[in-house]
Backbone as JSON, one array per atom type, in Angstrom:
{
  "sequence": "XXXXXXXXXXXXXXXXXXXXXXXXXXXXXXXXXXXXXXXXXXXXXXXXXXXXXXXXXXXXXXXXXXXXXXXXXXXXXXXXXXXXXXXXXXXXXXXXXXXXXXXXXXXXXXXXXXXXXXXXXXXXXXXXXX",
  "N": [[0.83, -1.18, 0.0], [0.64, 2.1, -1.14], [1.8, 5.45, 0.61], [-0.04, 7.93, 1.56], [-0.57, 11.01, 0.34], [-0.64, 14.26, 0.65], [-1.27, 17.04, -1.44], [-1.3, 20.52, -0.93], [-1.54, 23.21, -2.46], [-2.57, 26.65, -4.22], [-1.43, 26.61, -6.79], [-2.44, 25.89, -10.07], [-0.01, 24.6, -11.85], [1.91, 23.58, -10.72], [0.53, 21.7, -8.5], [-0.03, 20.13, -10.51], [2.37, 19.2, -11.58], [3.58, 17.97, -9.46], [1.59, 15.87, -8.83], [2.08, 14.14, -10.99], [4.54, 13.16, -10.92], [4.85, 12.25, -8.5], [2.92, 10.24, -8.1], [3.66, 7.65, -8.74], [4.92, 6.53, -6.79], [3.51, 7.25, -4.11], [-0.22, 7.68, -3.1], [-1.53, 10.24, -4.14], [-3.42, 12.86, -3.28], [-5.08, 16.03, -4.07], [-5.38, 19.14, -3.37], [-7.03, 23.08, -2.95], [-7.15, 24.76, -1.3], [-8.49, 26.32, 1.62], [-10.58, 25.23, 2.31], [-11.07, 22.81, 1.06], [-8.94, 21.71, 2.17], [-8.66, 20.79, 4.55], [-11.15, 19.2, 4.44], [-9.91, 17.17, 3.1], [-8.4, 16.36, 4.41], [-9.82, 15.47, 6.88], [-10.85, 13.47, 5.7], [-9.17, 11.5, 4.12], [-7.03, 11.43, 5.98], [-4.12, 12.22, 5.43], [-0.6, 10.49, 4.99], [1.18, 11.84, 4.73], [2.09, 15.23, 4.11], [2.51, 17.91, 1.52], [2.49, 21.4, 1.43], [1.7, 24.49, 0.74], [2.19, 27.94, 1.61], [0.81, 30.34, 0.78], [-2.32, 30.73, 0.41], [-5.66, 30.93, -0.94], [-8.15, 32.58, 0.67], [-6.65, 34.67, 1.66], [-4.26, 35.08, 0.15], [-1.81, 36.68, -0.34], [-0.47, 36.35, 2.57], [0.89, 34.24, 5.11], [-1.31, 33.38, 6.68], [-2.96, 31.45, 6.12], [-2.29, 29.09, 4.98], [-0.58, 28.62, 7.46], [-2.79, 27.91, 9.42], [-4.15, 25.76, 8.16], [-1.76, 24.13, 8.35], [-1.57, 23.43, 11.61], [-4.18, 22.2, 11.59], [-3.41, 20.09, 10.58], [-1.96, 18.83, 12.47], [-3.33, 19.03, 14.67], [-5.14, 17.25, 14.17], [-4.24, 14.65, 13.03], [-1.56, 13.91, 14.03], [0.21, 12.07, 13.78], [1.01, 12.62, 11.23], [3.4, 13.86, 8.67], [4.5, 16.84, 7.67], [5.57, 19.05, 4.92], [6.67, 22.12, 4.51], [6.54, 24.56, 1.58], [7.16, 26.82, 0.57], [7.45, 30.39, -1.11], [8.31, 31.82, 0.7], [10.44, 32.24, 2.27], [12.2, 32.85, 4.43], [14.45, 33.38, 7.69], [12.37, 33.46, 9.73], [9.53, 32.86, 9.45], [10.78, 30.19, 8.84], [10.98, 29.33, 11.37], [8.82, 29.73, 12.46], [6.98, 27.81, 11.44], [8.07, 25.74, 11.98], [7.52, 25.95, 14.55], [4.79, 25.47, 14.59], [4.33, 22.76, 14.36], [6.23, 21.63, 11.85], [7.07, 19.49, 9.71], [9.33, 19.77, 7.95], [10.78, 22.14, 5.46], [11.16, 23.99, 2.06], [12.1, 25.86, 0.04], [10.1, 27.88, -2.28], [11.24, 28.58, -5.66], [11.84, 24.87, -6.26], [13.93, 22.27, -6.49], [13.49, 19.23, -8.17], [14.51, 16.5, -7.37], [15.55, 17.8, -4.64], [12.56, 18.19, -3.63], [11.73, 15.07, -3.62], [14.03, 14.37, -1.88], [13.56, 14.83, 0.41], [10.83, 13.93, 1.18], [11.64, 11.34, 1.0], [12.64, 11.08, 3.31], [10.64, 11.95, 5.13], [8.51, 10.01, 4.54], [6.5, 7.45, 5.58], [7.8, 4.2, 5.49], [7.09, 2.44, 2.51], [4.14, 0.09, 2.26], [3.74, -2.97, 1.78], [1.29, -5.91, 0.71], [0.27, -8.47, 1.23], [-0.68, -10.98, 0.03]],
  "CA": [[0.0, 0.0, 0.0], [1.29, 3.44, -1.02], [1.67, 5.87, 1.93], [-1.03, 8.74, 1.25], [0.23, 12.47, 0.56], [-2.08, 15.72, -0.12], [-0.81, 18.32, -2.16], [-1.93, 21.9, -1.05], [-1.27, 24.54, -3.36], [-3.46, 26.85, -5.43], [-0.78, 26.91, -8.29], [-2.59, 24.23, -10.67], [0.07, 24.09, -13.0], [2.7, 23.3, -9.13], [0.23, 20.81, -8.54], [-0.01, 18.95, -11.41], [3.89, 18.78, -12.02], [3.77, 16.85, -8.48], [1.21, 14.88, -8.93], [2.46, 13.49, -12.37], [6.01, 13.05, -10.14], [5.2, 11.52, -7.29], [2.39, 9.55, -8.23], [3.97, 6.11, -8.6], [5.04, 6.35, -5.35], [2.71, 8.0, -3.17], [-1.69, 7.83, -3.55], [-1.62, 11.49, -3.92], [-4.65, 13.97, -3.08], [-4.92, 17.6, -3.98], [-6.37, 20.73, -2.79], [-6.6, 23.88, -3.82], [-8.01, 26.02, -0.53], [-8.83, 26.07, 2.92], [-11.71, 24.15, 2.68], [-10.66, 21.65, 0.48], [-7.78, 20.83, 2.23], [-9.59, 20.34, 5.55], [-12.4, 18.39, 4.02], [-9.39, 16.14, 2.39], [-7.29, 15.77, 5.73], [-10.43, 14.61, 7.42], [-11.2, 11.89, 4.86], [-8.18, 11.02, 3.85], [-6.02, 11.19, 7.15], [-2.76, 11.83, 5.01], [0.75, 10.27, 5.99], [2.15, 13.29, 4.16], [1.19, 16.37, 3.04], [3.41, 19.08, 0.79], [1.69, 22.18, 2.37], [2.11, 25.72, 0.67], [1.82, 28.82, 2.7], [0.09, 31.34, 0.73], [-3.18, 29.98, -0.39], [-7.16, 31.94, -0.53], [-8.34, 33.89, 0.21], [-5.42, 35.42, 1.8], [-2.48, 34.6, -0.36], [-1.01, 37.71, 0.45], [0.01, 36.14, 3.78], [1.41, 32.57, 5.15], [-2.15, 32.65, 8.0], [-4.2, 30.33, 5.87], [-1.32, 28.15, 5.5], [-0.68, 28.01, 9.08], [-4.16, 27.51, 9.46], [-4.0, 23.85, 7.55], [-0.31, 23.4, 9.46], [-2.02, 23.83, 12.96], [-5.52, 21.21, 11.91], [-3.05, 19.1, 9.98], [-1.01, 18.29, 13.37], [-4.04, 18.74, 15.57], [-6.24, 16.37, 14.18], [-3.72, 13.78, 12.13], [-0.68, 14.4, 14.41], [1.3, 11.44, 13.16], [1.07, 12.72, 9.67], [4.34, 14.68, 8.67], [4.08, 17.7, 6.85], [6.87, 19.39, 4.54], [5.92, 23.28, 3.98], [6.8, 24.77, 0.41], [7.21, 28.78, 0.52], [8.5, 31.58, -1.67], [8.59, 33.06, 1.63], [11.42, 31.08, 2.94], [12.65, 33.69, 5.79], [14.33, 32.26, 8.72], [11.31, 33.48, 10.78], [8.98, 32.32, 8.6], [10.67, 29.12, 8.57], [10.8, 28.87, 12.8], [7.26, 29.38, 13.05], [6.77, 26.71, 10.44], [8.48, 24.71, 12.94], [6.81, 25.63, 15.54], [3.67, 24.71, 14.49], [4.49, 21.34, 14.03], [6.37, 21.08, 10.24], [8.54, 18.66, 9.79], [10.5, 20.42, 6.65], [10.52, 23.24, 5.04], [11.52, 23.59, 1.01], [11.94, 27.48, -0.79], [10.19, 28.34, -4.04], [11.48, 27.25, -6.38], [12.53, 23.94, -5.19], [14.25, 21.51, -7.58], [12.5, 18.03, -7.85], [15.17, 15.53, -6.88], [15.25, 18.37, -3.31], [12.04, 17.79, -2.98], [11.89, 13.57, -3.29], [15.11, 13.74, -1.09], [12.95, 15.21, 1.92], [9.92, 13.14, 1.06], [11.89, 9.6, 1.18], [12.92, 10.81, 5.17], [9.54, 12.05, 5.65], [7.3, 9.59, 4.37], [6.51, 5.97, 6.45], [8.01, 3.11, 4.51], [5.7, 1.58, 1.5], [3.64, -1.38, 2.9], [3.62, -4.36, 1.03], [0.57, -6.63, 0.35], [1.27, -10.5, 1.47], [-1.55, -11.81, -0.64]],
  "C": [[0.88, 1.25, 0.0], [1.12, 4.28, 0.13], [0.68, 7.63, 1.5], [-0.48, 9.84, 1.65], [-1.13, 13.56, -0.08], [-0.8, 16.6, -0.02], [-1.81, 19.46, -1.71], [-1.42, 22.6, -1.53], [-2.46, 24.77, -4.4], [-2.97, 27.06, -6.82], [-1.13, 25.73, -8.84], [-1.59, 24.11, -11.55], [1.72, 22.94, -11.38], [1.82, 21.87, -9.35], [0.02, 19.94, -9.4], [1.34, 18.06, -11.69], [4.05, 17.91, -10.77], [3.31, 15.81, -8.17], [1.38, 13.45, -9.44], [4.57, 12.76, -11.6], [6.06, 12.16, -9.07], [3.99, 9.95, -7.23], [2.37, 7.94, -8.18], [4.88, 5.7, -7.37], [4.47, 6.58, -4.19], [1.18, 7.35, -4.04], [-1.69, 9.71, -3.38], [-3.16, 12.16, -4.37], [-4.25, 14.96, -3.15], [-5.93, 18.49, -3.39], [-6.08, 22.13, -2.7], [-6.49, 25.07, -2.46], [-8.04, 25.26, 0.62], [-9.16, 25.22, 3.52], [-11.86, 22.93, 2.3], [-9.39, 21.15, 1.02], [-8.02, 19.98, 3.63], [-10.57, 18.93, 5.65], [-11.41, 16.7, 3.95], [-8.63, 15.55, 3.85], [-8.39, 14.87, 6.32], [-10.88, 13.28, 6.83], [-10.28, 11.3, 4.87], [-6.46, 10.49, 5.18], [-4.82, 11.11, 6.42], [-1.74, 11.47, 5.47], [1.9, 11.3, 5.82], [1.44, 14.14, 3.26], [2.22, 17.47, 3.44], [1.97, 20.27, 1.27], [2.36, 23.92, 2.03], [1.27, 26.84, 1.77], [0.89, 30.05, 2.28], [-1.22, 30.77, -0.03], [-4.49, 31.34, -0.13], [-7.68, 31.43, 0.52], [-7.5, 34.9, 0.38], [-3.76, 34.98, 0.95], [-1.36, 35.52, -0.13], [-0.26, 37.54, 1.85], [-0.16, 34.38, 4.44], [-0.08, 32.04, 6.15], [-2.67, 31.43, 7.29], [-3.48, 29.28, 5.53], [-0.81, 27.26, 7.24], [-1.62, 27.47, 9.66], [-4.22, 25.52, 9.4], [-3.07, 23.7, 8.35], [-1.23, 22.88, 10.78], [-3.39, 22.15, 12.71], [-4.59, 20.08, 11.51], [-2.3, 18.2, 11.44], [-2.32, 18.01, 14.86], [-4.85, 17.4, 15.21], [-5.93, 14.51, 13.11], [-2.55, 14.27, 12.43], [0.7, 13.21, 14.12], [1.67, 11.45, 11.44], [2.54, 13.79, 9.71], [4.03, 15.46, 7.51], [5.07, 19.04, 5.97], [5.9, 20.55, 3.62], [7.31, 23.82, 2.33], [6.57, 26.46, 0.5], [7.45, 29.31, -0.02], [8.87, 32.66, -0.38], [9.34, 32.28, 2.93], [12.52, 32.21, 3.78], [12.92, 32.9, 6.77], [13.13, 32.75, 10.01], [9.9, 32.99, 10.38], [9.18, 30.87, 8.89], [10.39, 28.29, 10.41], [9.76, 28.64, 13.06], [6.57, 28.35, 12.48], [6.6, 25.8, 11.71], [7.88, 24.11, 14.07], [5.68, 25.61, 15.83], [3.5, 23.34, 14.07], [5.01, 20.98, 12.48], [7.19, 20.32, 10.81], [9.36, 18.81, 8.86], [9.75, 21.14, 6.06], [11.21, 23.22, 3.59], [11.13, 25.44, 0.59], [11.17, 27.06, -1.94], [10.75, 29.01, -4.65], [12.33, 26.2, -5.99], [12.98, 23.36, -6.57], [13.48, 19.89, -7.08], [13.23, 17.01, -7.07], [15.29, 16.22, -5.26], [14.03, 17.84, -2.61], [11.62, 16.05, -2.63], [13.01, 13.4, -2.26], [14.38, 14.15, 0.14], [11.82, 14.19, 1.92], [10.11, 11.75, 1.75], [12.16, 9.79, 2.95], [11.69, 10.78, 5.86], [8.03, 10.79, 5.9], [7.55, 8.1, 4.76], [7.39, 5.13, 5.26], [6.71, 2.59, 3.94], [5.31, 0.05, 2.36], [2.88, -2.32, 1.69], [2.36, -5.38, 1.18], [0.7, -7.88, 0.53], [0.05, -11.06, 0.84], [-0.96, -12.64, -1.87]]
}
């Protein structure tokens, strides 16, 4: 069984390039917003979720990011969660921290960067004995 990741970002062309990337390794879920990412954590209980910081309605600012950080750890606290920023400040990246991330990645990230944080982050694949 693949280990289940949600993509948040509202950049669809971001999310597609990760989907199409990580796909044969991961069950990957997306979401674009607040409410969709919420909706998806509670269904889905991800084991990882890529987690940008400026999303709507406020993209102008990392809250509605933190927002998801904060439910993603309260309510699915063994899930690990690797934030994605153009606003990769080291204060920025502390408070990341200290809302429970477990990695942090600048925009623009390169792809093999981000699979090399992924493979620490994400459980080992579970195998099928049938």
């Amino acid at each position: 069984m693949k280990p289940r990741l949600l993509i948040v970002d509202d950049d669809a062309a971001i999310t597609q390039q990760l989907f199409w990337t990580l796909i044969d390794e991961y069950e990957v879920i997306a979401a674009s917003d607040l409410q969709s990412a919420l909706r998806r954590t509670m269904i889905y209980a991800p084991d990882v979720a890529i987690l940008d910081l400026h999303l709507p309605p406020l993209t102008d600012s990392p809250d509605v990011g933190m927002q998801i950080l904060d439910y993603l750890k309260a309510h699915v606290p063994e899930s690990k969660v690797l934030v994605i920023s153009s606003e990769g400040n080291a204060e920025t990246q502390r408070t990341c921290f200290q809302h429970g991330a477990d990695g942090f990645l600048d925009k623009p990230f390169e792809t093999e960067q981000l699979l090399s944080m992924l493979r620490l982050l994400a459980p080992e694949r579970q195998f099928d004995m049938a």
